[in-house]
Amino acid sequence: MNLIPAIDLLDQKCVRLLRGDFDQVTFYDKDPLQLATHYESLGCKHLHLVDLNGTRDGTSKNKSIIDSIIAKTNLKVQMGGGIRSIESINYWLNSNLSKVVVGSYAIEE
């Protein structure tokens, strides 16, 4: 079995939304990079990131932390959230993500 942990990012913090509701967000006192390296130390090979700023606003406030996780771990990182254009897809593909998750909005464009 392949276990792929996920980290949801909002304003460069680890969060969880209750049923996807941005008005019901729980912020966790864990640095995203530290959490990613913790997962790696447990033997995980992959990581799924969700850029909730990108999802909600269409622009990312999490690029620096995502780039840091990619650069400072050996995890194969896939990321989704707010990827709505070819330019955004190309940016993330050029950032050494292993996979870019796009939603139907990007396909419609």
PDB file of C-alpha atoms in Angstrom:
ATOM      1  CA  MET A   1       0.000   0.000   0.000  1.00  0.00           C
ATOM      2  CA  ASN A   2       1.132   3.543  -0.757  1.00  0.00           C
ATOM      3  CA  LEU A   3       0.344   6.099   1.951  1.00  0.00           C
ATOM      4  CA  ILE A   4       0.307   9.685   0.674  1.00  0.00           C
ATOM      5  CA  PRO A   5      -0.040  12.292   3.426  1.00  0.00           C
ATOM      6  CA  ALA A   6      -1.645  15.619   2.589  1.00  0.00           C
ATOM      7  CA  ILE A   7      -0.986  19.109   3.882  1.00  0.00           C
ATOM      8  CA  ASP A   8      -3.531  21.861   3.295  1.00  0.00           C
ATOM      9  CA  LEU A   9      -1.906  25.301   3.203  1.00  0.00           C
ATOM     10  CA  LEU A  10      -3.559  28.634   3.938  1.00  0.00           C
ATOM     11  CA  ASP A  11      -1.402  31.736   4.409  1.00  0.00           C
ATOM     12  CA  GLN A  12       1.675  29.457   4.675  1.00  0.00           C
ATOM     13  CA  LYS A  13       0.176  27.553   7.605  1.00  0.00           C
ATOM     14  CA  CYS A  14      -1.097  23.989   7.988  1.00  0.00           C
ATOM     15  CA  VAL A  15      -4.874  24.000   8.230  1.00  0.00           C
ATOM     16  CA  ARG A  16      -7.971  21.873   7.987  1.00  0.00           C
ATOM     17  CA  LEU A  17     -11.294  23.127   6.685  1.00  0.00           C
ATOM     18  CA  LEU A  18     -14.504  21.666   8.048  1.00  0.00           C
ATOM     19  CA  ARG A  19     -16.316  20.279   5.007  1.00  0.00           C
ATOM     20  CA  GLY A  20     -14.379  22.664   2.753  1.00  0.00           C
ATOM     21  CA  ASP A  21     -15.801  25.744   4.478  1.00  0.00           C
ATOM     22  CA  PHE A  22     -13.315  28.628   4.685  1.00  0.00           C
ATOM     23  CA  ASP A  23     -15.344  30.088   7.557  1.00  0.00           C
ATOM     24  CA  GLN A  24     -14.608  26.957   9.598  1.00  0.00           C
ATOM     25  CA  VAL A  25     -10.821  26.705   9.456  1.00  0.00           C
ATOM     26  CA  THR A  26      -8.562  25.131  12.072  1.00  0.00           C
ATOM     27  CA  PHE A  27      -4.958  26.365  12.098  1.00  0.00           C
ATOM     28  CA  TYR A  28      -2.359  23.880  13.340  1.00  0.00           C
ATOM     29  CA  ASP A  29       0.767  24.865  15.235  1.00  0.00           C
ATOM     30  CA  LYS A  30       3.051  22.928  12.896  1.00  0.00           C
ATOM     31  CA  ASP A  31       5.409  24.410  10.335  1.00  0.00           C
ATOM     32  CA  PRO A  32       4.598  22.952   6.878  1.00  0.00           C
ATOM     33  CA  LEU A  33       8.255  22.179   6.110  1.00  0.00           C
ATOM     34  CA  GLN A  34       8.725  20.483   9.497  1.00  0.00           C
ATOM     35  CA  LEU A  35       5.597  18.423   8.919  1.00  0.00           C
ATOM     36  CA  ALA A  36       6.784  17.416   5.446  1.00  0.00           C
ATOM     37  CA  THR A  37      10.189  16.352   6.785  1.00  0.00           C
ATOM     38  CA  HIS A  38       8.428  14.449   9.581  1.00  0.00           C
ATOM     39  CA  TYR A  39       6.396  12.507   7.010  1.00  0.00           C
ATOM     40  CA  GLU A  40       9.610  11.835   5.101  1.00  0.00           C
ATOM     41  CA  SER A  41      11.319  10.556   8.276  1.00  0.00           C
ATOM     42  CA  LEU A  42       8.435   8.106   8.717  1.00  0.00           C
ATOM     43  CA  GLY A  43       9.255   6.622   5.314  1.00  0.00           C
ATOM     44  CA  CYS A  44       6.749   8.436   3.139  1.00  0.00           C
ATOM     45  CA  LYS A  45       7.926   8.949  -0.436  1.00  0.00           C
ATOM     46  CA  HIS A  46       5.096  11.171  -1.679  1.00  0.00           C
ATOM     47  CA  LEU A  47       3.277  14.257  -0.408  1.00  0.00           C
ATOM     48  CA  HIS A  48       0.061  15.909  -1.559  1.00  0.00           C
ATOM     49  CA  LEU A  49      -0.194  19.682  -1.031  1.00  0.00           C
ATOM     50  CA  VAL A  50      -3.332  21.774  -1.403  1.00  0.00           C
ATOM     51  CA  ASP A  51      -2.915  25.521  -1.897  1.00  0.00           C
ATOM     52  CA  LEU A  52      -6.107  26.815  -0.320  1.00  0.00           C
ATOM     53  CA  ASN A  53      -5.263  30.459  -1.055  1.00  0.00           C
ATOM     54  CA  GLY A  54      -5.079  29.485  -4.704  1.00  0.00           C
ATOM     55  CA  THR A  55      -8.334  27.579  -4.431  1.00  0.00           C
ATOM     56  CA  ARG A  56     -10.180  30.430  -2.753  1.00  0.00           C
ATOM     57  CA  ASP A  57      -8.573  33.502  -4.310  1.00  0.00           C
ATOM     58  CA  GLY A  58      -7.019  32.247  -7.533  1.00  0.00           C
ATOM     59  CA  THR A  59      -3.572  33.415  -6.414  1.00  0.00           C
ATOM     60  CA  SER A  60      -1.058  31.626  -4.239  1.00  0.00           C
ATOM     61  CA  LYS A  61       0.397  32.954  -1.008  1.00  0.00           C
ATOM     62  CA  ASN A  62       2.166  29.641  -0.492  1.00  0.00           C
ATOM     63  CA  LYS A  63       4.715  29.496  -3.315  1.00  0.00           C
ATOM     64  CA  SER A  64       7.713  30.039  -1.055  1.00  0.00           C
ATOM     65  CA  ILE A  65       6.780  27.276   1.396  1.00  0.00           C
ATOM     66  CA  ILE A  66       5.897  24.884  -1.432  1.00  0.00           C
ATOM     67  CA  ASP A  67       9.212  25.633  -3.159  1.00  0.00           C
ATOM     68  CA  SER A  68      10.994  25.092   0.176  1.00  0.00           C
ATOM     69  CA  ILE A  69       9.357  21.693   0.706  1.00  0.00           C
ATOM     70  CA  ILE A  70      10.356  20.646  -2.822  1.00  0.00           C
ATOM     71  CA  ALA A  71      13.943  21.865  -2.369  1.00  0.00           C
ATOM     72  CA  LYS A  72      14.559  20.581   1.159  1.00  0.00           C
ATOM     73  CA  THR A  73      13.006  17.116   0.989  1.00  0.00           C
ATOM     74  CA  ASN A  74      13.280  14.141  -1.314  1.00  0.00           C
ATOM     75  CA  LEU A  75       9.512  13.723  -1.370  1.00  0.00           C
ATOM     76  CA  LYS A  76       7.702  13.417  -4.678  1.00  0.00           C
ATOM     77  CA  VAL A  77       5.324  16.326  -4.247  1.00  0.00           C
ATOM     78  CA  GLN A  78       2.046  16.735  -6.048  1.00  0.00           C
ATOM     79  CA  MET A  79       0.092  19.944  -5.632  1.00  0.00           C
ATOM     80  CA  GLY A  80      -3.337  21.274  -6.441  1.00  0.00           C
ATOM     81  CA  GLY A  81      -5.388  24.324  -5.676  1.00  0.00           C
ATOM     82  CA  GLY A  82      -5.916  27.414  -7.779  1.00  0.00           C
ATOM     83  CA  ILE A  83      -4.160  26.089 -10.858  1.00  0.00           C
ATOM     84  CA  ARG A  84      -6.365  27.768 -13.415  1.00  0.00           C
ATOM     85  CA  SER A  85      -4.161  28.663 -16.358  1.00  0.00           C
ATOM     86  CA  ILE A  86      -1.463  27.280 -18.618  1.00  0.00           C
ATOM     87  CA  GLU A  87       0.950  29.796 -17.061  1.00  0.00           C
ATOM     88  CA  SER A  88       0.234  28.453 -13.591  1.00  0.00           C
ATOM     89  CA  ILE A  89       0.576  24.852 -14.780  1.00  0.00           C
ATOM     90  CA  ASN A  90       3.918  25.683 -16.393  1.00  0.00           C
ATOM     91  CA  TYR A  91       5.155  27.502 -13.278  1.00  0.00           C
ATOM     92  CA  TRP A  92       4.469  24.494 -11.079  1.00  0.00           C
ATOM     93  CA  LEU A  93       5.795  21.950 -13.578  1.00  0.00           C
ATOM     94  CA  ASN A  94       9.031  23.944 -13.764  1.00  0.00           C
ATOM     95  CA  SER A  95       9.273  23.951  -9.950  1.00  0.00           C
ATOM     96  CA  ASN A  96      10.073  20.226  -9.847  1.00  0.00           C
ATOM     97  CA  LEU A  97       6.685  19.105  -8.592  1.00  0.00           C
ATOM     98  CA  SER A  98       6.200  15.482  -9.520  1.00  0.00           C
ATOM     99  CA  LYS A  99       2.524  16.048 -10.374  1.00  0.00           C
ATOM    100  CA  VAL A 100       0.259  19.032 -10.853  1.00  0.00           C
ATOM    101  CA  VAL A 101      -3.424  18.523 -10.041  1.00  0.00           C
ATOM    102  CA  VAL A 102      -5.757  20.693 -12.119  1.00  0.00           C
ATOM    103  CA  GLY A 103      -9.481  21.084 -11.722  1.00  0.00           C
ATOM    104  CA  SER A 104     -12.214  21.547 -14.249  1.00  0.00           C
ATOM    105  CA  TYR A 105     -11.725  25.332 -14.250  1.00  0.00           C
ATOM    106  CA  ALA A 106      -8.322  24.951 -15.934  1.00  0.00           C
ATOM    107  CA  ILE A 107      -9.778  22.601 -18.521  1.00  0.00           C
ATOM    108  CA  GLU A 108     -12.560  25.053 -19.362  1.00  0.00           C
ATOM    109  CA  GLU A 109     -10.025  27.811 -20.030  1.00  0.00           C
TER     110      GLU A 109
END
